[in-house]
Tab-separated table of C-alpha atoms in Angstrom:
chain	number	residue	atom	x	y	z
A	288	UNK	CA	59.299	19.537	11.988
A	289	UNK	CA	56.545	18.864	14.652
A	290	UNK	CA	53.870	19.510	12.200
A	291	UNK	CA	55.896	17.260	9.455
A	292	UNK	CA	55.457	14.965	12.090
A	293	UNK	CA	52.029	15.470	12.621
A	294	UNK	CA	51.351	15.453	8.410
A	295	UNK	CA	52.576	12.355	8.441
A	296	UNK	CA	50.634	10.657	11.049
A	297	UNK	CA	47.306	11.636	9.950
A	298	UNK	CA	48.497	10.328	6.217
A	299	UNK	CA	49.227	7.175	7.704
A	300	UNK	CA	45.681	7.216	9.813
A	301	UNK	CA	43.635	7.695	6.517
A	302	UNK	CA	45.675	5.749	4.965
A	303	UNK	CA	44.863	2.960	7.523
A	304	UNK	CA	41.624	3.497	7.348
A	305	UNK	CA	41.648	3.564	3.505
A	306	UNK	CA	42.269	-0.059	3.952
A	307	UNK	CA	40.215	-1.571	6.440
A	308	UNK	CA	37.187	0.229	4.197
A	309	UNK	CA	39.222	-1.446	1.440
A	310	UNK	CA	38.915	-4.805	2.834
A	311	UNK	CA	35.181	-5.139	4.322
A	312	UNK	CA	34.430	-3.869	0.962
A	313	UNK	CA	36.622	-6.957	-0.556
A	314	UNK	CA	34.421	-8.851	2.075
A	315	UNK	CA	31.072	-7.698	1.107
A	316	UNK	CA	31.727	-8.134	-2.714
A	317	UNK	CA	33.354	-11.690	-1.791
A	318	UNK	CA	30.005	-12.477	-0.021
A	319	UNK	CA	27.870	-11.234	-2.581
A	320	UNK	CA	29.376	-13.123	-5.278
A	321	UNK	CA	29.890	-16.238	-3.132
A	322	UNK	CA	26.624	-19.043	-4.847
A	323	UNK	CA	25.843	-20.551	-1.102
A	324	UNK	CA	23.951	-24.046	-1.128
A	325	UNK	CA	20.218	-24.068	-0.370
A	326	UNK	CA	19.222	-25.654	2.805
A	327	UNK	CA	16.287	-26.683	3.414
A	328	UNK	CA	14.054	-27.315	6.641
A	329	UNK	CA	10.417	-28.718	7.228
A	330	UNK	CA	7.508	-29.073	8.672
A	331	UNK	CA	4.071	-30.014	8.732
A	332	UNK	CA	0.508	-28.110	9.361
A	333	UNK	CA	-1.050	-29.535	11.941
A	334	UNK	CA	-3.123	-32.286	11.034
A	335	UNK	CA	-5.603	-34.276	11.863
A	336	UNK	CA	-5.449	-38.156	12.449
A	337	UNK	CA	-3.769	-40.961	10.647
A	338	UNK	CA	-2.683	-38.620	7.175
A	339	UNK	CA	0.700	-37.240	6.977
A	340	UNK	CA	2.219	-35.521	10.377
A	341	UNK	CA	5.529	-35.554	9.680
A	342	UNK	CA	8.430	-36.656	7.382
A	343	UNK	CA	10.287	-39.936	7.502
A	344	UNK	CA	13.925	-40.766	6.340
A	345	UNK	CA	13.488	-41.981	2.857
A	346	UNK	CA	10.835	-39.170	1.793
A	347	UNK	CA	11.816	-37.096	-1.279
A	348	UNK	CA	10.015	-33.916	-2.158
A	349	UNK	CA	10.592	-32.081	-5.351
A	350	UNK	CA	11.852	-28.365	-5.217
A	351	UNK	CA	11.545	-25.677	-7.705
A	352	UNK	CA	13.722	-22.743	-7.631
A	353	UNK	CA	12.035	-19.628	-9.265
A	354	UNK	CA	14.265	-16.656	-9.875
A	355	UNK	CA	13.060	-12.888	-9.565
A	356	UNK	CA	12.819	-11.092	-12.994
A	357	UNK	CA	13.925	-6.971	-12.950
A	358	UNK	CA	12.915	-7.506	-9.055
A	359	UNK	CA	9.279	-9.118	-9.039
A	360	UNK	CA	8.772	-13.459	-8.546
A	361	UNK	CA	8.827	-15.055	-11.177
A	362	UNK	CA	6.041	-17.930	-12.466
A	363	UNK	CA	6.608	-20.980	-12.415
A	364	UNK	CA	7.025	-23.366	-14.768
A	365	UNK	CA	8.173	-20.800	-17.038
A	366	UNK	CA	11.782	-21.317	-19.048
A	367	UNK	CA	13.673	-19.091	-16.772
A	368	UNK	CA	13.460	-21.061	-13.596
A	369	UNK	CA	16.118	-22.079	-12.542
A	370	UNK	CA	15.921	-25.647	-10.373
A	371	UNK	CA	13.702	-27.421	-12.267
A	372	UNK	CA	11.793	-30.275	-10.019
A	373	UNK	CA	14.637	-31.419	-8.054
A	374	UNK	CA	14.080	-34.045	-5.594
A	375	UNK	CA	15.247	-34.338	-1.695
A	376	UNK	CA	15.390	-37.073	0.213
A	377	UNK	CA	15.391	-36.803	3.471
A	378	UNK	CA	18.599	-38.173	5.272
A	379	UNK	CA	18.319	-38.402	9.228
A	380	UNK	CA	17.831	-34.396	10.301
A	381	UNK	CA	18.615	-33.309	6.361
A	382	UNK	CA	16.986	-32.849	3.141
A	383	UNK	CA	19.893	-33.607	0.462
A	384	UNK	CA	19.441	-33.122	-3.547
A	385	UNK	CA	19.956	-35.700	-5.822
A	386	UNK	CA	24.159	-36.017	-6.336
A	387	UNK	CA	25.178	-33.175	-9.123
A	388	UNK	CA	22.034	-31.496	-8.710
A	389	UNK	CA	22.366	-29.552	-5.595
A	390	UNK	CA	20.553	-25.593	-5.407
A	391	UNK	CA	23.030	-23.184	-5.153
A	392	UNK	CA	21.164	-19.116	-4.594
A	393	UNK	CA	23.262	-16.518	-5.649
A	394	UNK	CA	22.432	-12.911	-5.207
A	395	UNK	CA	19.513	-13.170	-7.887
A	396	UNK	CA	16.354	-12.773	-5.489
A	397	UNK	CA	14.288	-16.612	-5.348
A	398	UNK	CA	11.287	-18.099	-3.903
A	399	UNK	CA	10.966	-21.702	-3.134
A	400	UNK	CA	8.002	-23.668	-3.951
A	401	UNK	CA	8.180	-27.927	-3.080
A	402	UNK	CA	5.442	-30.480	-3.154
A	403	UNK	CA	4.968	-34.052	-2.047
A	404	UNK	CA	5.054	-36.371	-3.123
A	405	UNK	CA	7.728	-36.443	-5.717
A	406	UNK	CA	7.241	-37.245	-9.058
A	407	UNK	CA	9.465	-38.187	-11.509
A	408	UNK	CA	7.510	-37.304	-14.336
A	409	UNK	CA	6.298	-33.436	-12.984
A	410	UNK	CA	6.612	-30.588	-15.707
A	411	UNK	CA	8.672	-33.341	-17.761
A	412	UNK	CA	5.815	-35.636	-20.408
A	413	UNK	CA	2.598	-34.960	-21.947
A	414	UNK	CA	-0.066	-34.224	-19.450
A	415	UNK	CA	1.468	-32.590	-16.353
A	416	UNK	CA	3.738	-29.871	-18.029
A	417	UNK	CA	1.369	-27.403	-17.049
A	418	UNK	CA	2.341	-26.687	-13.404
A	419	UNK	CA	-0.842	-24.674	-13.039
A	420	UNK	CA	-3.097	-27.657	-13.851
A	421	UNK	CA	-0.845	-31.227	-12.016
A	422	UNK	CA	-2.883	-34.337	-12.621
A	423	UNK	CA	-3.186	-35.761	-9.097
A	424	UNK	CA	-6.001	-37.978	-7.828
A	425	UNK	CA	-7.061	-39.940	-4.738
A	426	UNK	CA	-6.998	-44.170	-4.640
A	427	UNK	CA	-10.097	-44.758	-4.405
A	428	UNK	CA	-8.979	-47.961	-2.145
A	429	UNK	CA	-7.385	-46.640	0.431
A	430	UNK	CA	-7.714	-49.170	3.168
A	431	UNK	CA	-4.024	-50.125	3.131
A	432	UNK	CA	-2.837	-46.998	3.072
A	433	UNK	CA	-4.749	-43.470	3.315
A	434	UNK	CA	-1.686	-41.010	3.478
A	435	UNK	CA	-0.927	-42.408	0.088
A	436	UNK	CA	-3.243	-39.828	-0.953
A	437	UNK	CA	-2.339	-37.195	0.522
A	438	UNK	CA	-0.454	-33.979	-1.512
A	439	UNK	CA	1.518	-31.381	0.246
A	440	UNK	CA	2.500	-28.277	-0.932
A	441	UNK	CA	5.317	-25.499	0.128
A	442	UNK	CA	6.008	-22.020	-1.166
A	443	UNK	CA	8.642	-19.447	0.529
A	444	UNK	CA	9.797	-16.776	-0.682
A	445	UNK	CA	13.022	-14.331	-1.067
A	446	UNK	CA	16.068	-16.419	-0.952
A	447	UNK	CA	19.775	-15.569	-2.062
A	448	UNK	CA	23.393	-16.267	-1.160
A	449	UNK	CA	23.063	-14.092	2.336
A	450	UNK	CA	19.730	-15.981	3.178
A	451	UNK	CA	19.786	-19.433	2.581
A	452	UNK	CA	18.074	-21.323	4.710
A	453	UNK	CA	14.148	-21.952	3.282
A	454	UNK	CA	11.848	-22.990	6.305
A	455	UNK	CA	8.995	-24.567	4.016
A	456	UNK	CA	5.916	-25.014	6.339
A	457	UNK	CA	3.998	-27.728	3.715
A	458	UNK	CA	-0.108	-27.388	3.537
A	459	UNK	CA	-2.306	-30.044	3.176
A	460	UNK	CA	-4.219	-29.639	0.047
A	461	UNK	CA	-6.865	-32.110	0.351
A	462	UNK	CA	-9.311	-32.639	2.176
A	463	UNK	CA	-10.479	-35.839	5.138
A	464	UNK	CA	-13.074	-37.796	5.782
A	465	UNK	CA	-13.493	-39.122	9.293
A	466	UNK	CA	-16.589	-41.456	10.157
A	467	UNK	CA	-16.944	-42.727	14.007
A	468	UNK	CA	-19.777	-45.608	13.939
A	469	UNK	CA	-21.895	-46.929	16.807
A	470	UNK	CA	-23.803	-49.850	16.804
A	471	UNK	CA	-26.157	-51.039	20.137
A	472	UNK	CA	-25.621	-54.626	19.091
A	473	UNK	CA	-22.804	-57.558	18.609
A	474	UNK	CA	-21.802	-57.254	14.758
A	475	UNK	CA	-20.107	-60.701	13.422
A	476	UNK	CA	-19.994	-59.947	10.044
A	477	UNK	CA	-17.378	-57.831	8.484
A	478	UNK	CA	-18.763	-53.898	7.623
A	479	UNK	CA	-18.734	-53.247	3.514
A	480	UNK	CA	-18.158	-49.022	4.821
A	481	UNK	CA	-18.001	-47.320	1.276
A	482	UNK	CA	-17.799	-43.192	0.459
A	483	UNK	CA	-20.001	-42.814	-2.642
A	484	UNK	CA	-20.874	-39.667	-5.055
A	485	UNK	CA	-17.401	-38.324	-5.112
A	486	UNK	CA	-14.761	-36.650	-7.413
A	487	UNK	CA	-11.753	-38.886	-7.105
A	488	UNK	CA	-9.364	-36.619	-9.741
A	489	UNK	CA	-7.822	-33.087	-9.650
A	490	UNK	CA	-5.707	-30.677	-10.916
A	491	UNK	CA	-3.532	-28.748	-8.884
A	492	UNK	CA	-2.305	-25.527	-9.015
A	493	UNK	CA	1.643	-25.593	-7.804
A	494	UNK	CA	2.061	-21.293	-8.433
A	495	UNK	CA	-1.004	-21.450	-5.497
A	496	UNK	CA	-1.404	-24.806	-3.856
A	497	UNK	CA	-4.876	-24.637	-4.873
A	498	UNK	CA	-6.911	-28.008	-5.562
A	499	UNK	CA	-9.945	-28.590	-8.005
A	500	UNK	CA	-11.716	-31.451	-8.778
A	501	UNK	CA	-12.475	-33.139	-12.069
A	502	UNK	CA	-13.810	-35.580	-13.941
A	503	UNK	CA	-15.769	-38.578	-12.942
A	504	UNK	CA	-17.421	-39.242	-9.237
A	505	UNK	CA	-15.810	-43.089	-8.204
A	506	UNK	CA	-16.727	-44.738	-4.727
A	507	UNK	CA	-13.684	-45.026	-2.529
A	508	UNK	CA	-13.257	-47.604	0.424
A	509	UNK	CA	-11.738	-45.878	3.737
A	510	UNK	CA	-9.192	-47.340	6.038
A	511	UNK	CA	-10.339	-49.020	9.355
A	512	UNK	CA	-8.345	-47.069	11.791
A	513	UNK	CA	-8.162	-49.663	15.169
A	514	UNK	CA	-7.597	-45.710	17.524
A	515	UNK	CA	-11.496	-45.848	17.890
A	516	UNK	CA	-13.208	-42.820	19.728
A	517	UNK	CA	-14.942	-43.148	22.872
A	518	UNK	CA	-18.328	-44.170	22.404
A	519	UNK	CA	-17.787	-45.301	18.889
A	520	UNK	CA	-17.165	-49.275	17.859
A	521	UNK	CA	-15.727	-48.362	14.515
A	522	UNK	CA	-13.433	-45.570	12.917
A	523	UNK	CA	-13.421	-45.205	9.166
A	524	UNK	CA	-10.817	-42.760	7.243
A	525	UNK	CA	-10.576	-41.159	3.472
A	526	UNK	CA	-8.514	-38.899	1.669
A	527	UNK	CA	-10.577	-36.411	-0.411
A	528	UNK	CA	-10.777	-34.159	-3.112
A	529	UNK	CA	-11.739	-30.224	-1.945
A	530	UNK	CA	-15.540	-30.330	-3.964
A	531	UNK	CA	-19.056	-29.372	-3.099
A	532	UNK	CA	-21.478	-32.080	-2.231
A	533	UNK	CA	-25.194	-31.048	-2.836
A	534	UNK	CA	-27.539	-31.650	-0.329
A	535	UNK	CA	-29.624	-35.229	-0.348
A	536	UNK	CA	-26.895	-36.664	-1.786
A	537	UNK	CA	-25.825	-40.841	-0.674
A	538	UNK	CA	-22.339	-40.197	1.142
A	539	UNK	CA	-22.204	-43.501	3.091
A	540	UNK	CA	-23.507	-46.990	2.800
A	541	UNK	CA	-22.885	-49.777	4.666
A	542	UNK	CA	-23.741	-53.642	4.211
A	543	UNK	CA	-24.480	-55.978	6.835
A	544	UNK	CA	-25.348	-59.079	6.219
A	545	UNK	CA	-28.277	-59.054	3.459
A	546	UNK	CA	-28.637	-54.822	4.475
A	547	UNK	CA	-27.506	-52.166	2.547
A	548	UNK	CA	-27.922	-49.297	5.004
A	549	UNK	CA	-27.235	-45.202	3.466
A	550	UNK	CA	-26.930	-41.738	4.766
A	551	UNK	CA	-28.065	-38.527	2.603
A	552	UNK	CA	-26.394	-35.536	3.357
A	553	UNK	CA	-29.451	-33.380	4.397
A	554	UNK	CA	-27.241	-30.206	3.322
A	555	UNK	CA	-24.643	-28.766	0.766
A	556	UNK	CA	-21.252	-30.157	1.923
A	557	UNK	CA	-18.118	-27.995	0.851
A	558	UNK	CA	-15.286	-30.018	1.530
A	559	UNK	CA	-12.389	-27.618	1.771
A	560	UNK	CA	-8.549	-28.117	2.150
A	561	UNK	CA	-6.549	-28.698	5.556
A	562	UNK	CA	-9.963	-29.263	6.303
A	563	UNK	CA	-11.057	-32.090	8.455
A	564	UNK	CA	-14.749	-33.395	8.534
A	565	UNK	CA	-15.893	-35.818	11.200
A	566	UNK	CA	-19.251	-37.528	11.178
A	567	UNK	CA	-20.669	-39.161	14.170
A	568	UNK	CA	-22.661	-41.847	13.238
A	569	UNK	CA	-25.012	-44.682	14.673
A	570	UNK	CA	-26.421	-48.076	14.046
A	571	UNK	CA	-29.716	-49.291	14.366
A	572	UNK	CA	-30.541	-52.057	16.531
A	573	UNK	CA	-28.873	-54.112	13.525
A	574	UNK	CA	-30.138	-57.626	14.243
A	575	UNK	CA	-32.750	-57.064	16.100
A	576	UNK	CA	-35.404	-55.113	13.455
A	577	UNK	CA	-36.519	-55.811	10.071
A	578	UNK	CA	-35.326	-51.938	8.309
A	579	UNK	CA	-31.935	-51.236	10.401
A	580	UNK	CA	-31.065	-47.611	9.773
A	581	UNK	CA	-28.637	-45.721	9.464
A	582	UNK	CA	-28.260	-42.547	11.374
A	583	UNK	CA	-26.093	-39.383	11.863
A	584	UNK	CA	-25.543	-38.771	15.570
A	585	UNK	CA	-23.710	-35.101	14.565
A	586	UNK	CA	-21.129	-33.233	12.940
A	587	UNK	CA	-17.684	-31.644	13.259
A	588	UNK	CA	-15.578	-29.481	11.220
A	589	UNK	CA	-11.776	-29.853	11.895
A	590	UNK	CA	-9.960	-26.345	10.145
A	591	UNK	CA	-6.345	-26.418	10.493
A	592	UNK	CA	-4.370	-23.271	9.292
């Protein structure tokens, strides 16, 4: 009799274990099958001064979801991409997709690509279909707002419904020039400062976040920043496409009354993305000599990773 009771108890214990395992397995399966909404958090890699340093409420970014195929990362721009250029708007501290276009994650592993500023035509119209050669130009006249010429890009890998929070760190794909200007006497006229001989157009490879300069050279009118550096009376800033500039190229000019002062770089200059180039310049006795000059005091390069 005791043997029979012991057997019944062991059987009940075994059945209880199977029930627990079964319930646990169902929970795991349910979790794997339940889609989860993509949760985006953003930051912008360190920058210098006046260009885009953080996102503000009302900003828009474009987001692509690229699924893995046969356990290998998919290719951005393929027809198989599950979510394409979904606009997200920053509302307070949350990025919200356009109504009805929320990105849902499943058990399939996916990568996330994002960019700023948002372009509703990206990937949809002729000239913008190739995401490995998206056309983007900086403004020739940047006097009103430097940040309008900025382009930011981010990628993060390995998301699914069990890992749905994407922390995206955006990088600046373009370069920045900062010009600090010192002069020795009072200048009553407005200075007409220009940047010469730079390419203002590019194609951007959204798969790897690289911008390639194309097109013709144009004049760029930089913005004047009132927050001048110690020892300098004026400060100008502009965003440029990464590119190579040859030694001897006239890069800056200033018009003062009847004088046009120019500065040509004395060595090759390679403008890199996510990098600021700070030129500290001096104007000679602009109103006291017959031949004022624009001279380089020194140059500094700030690279941000």
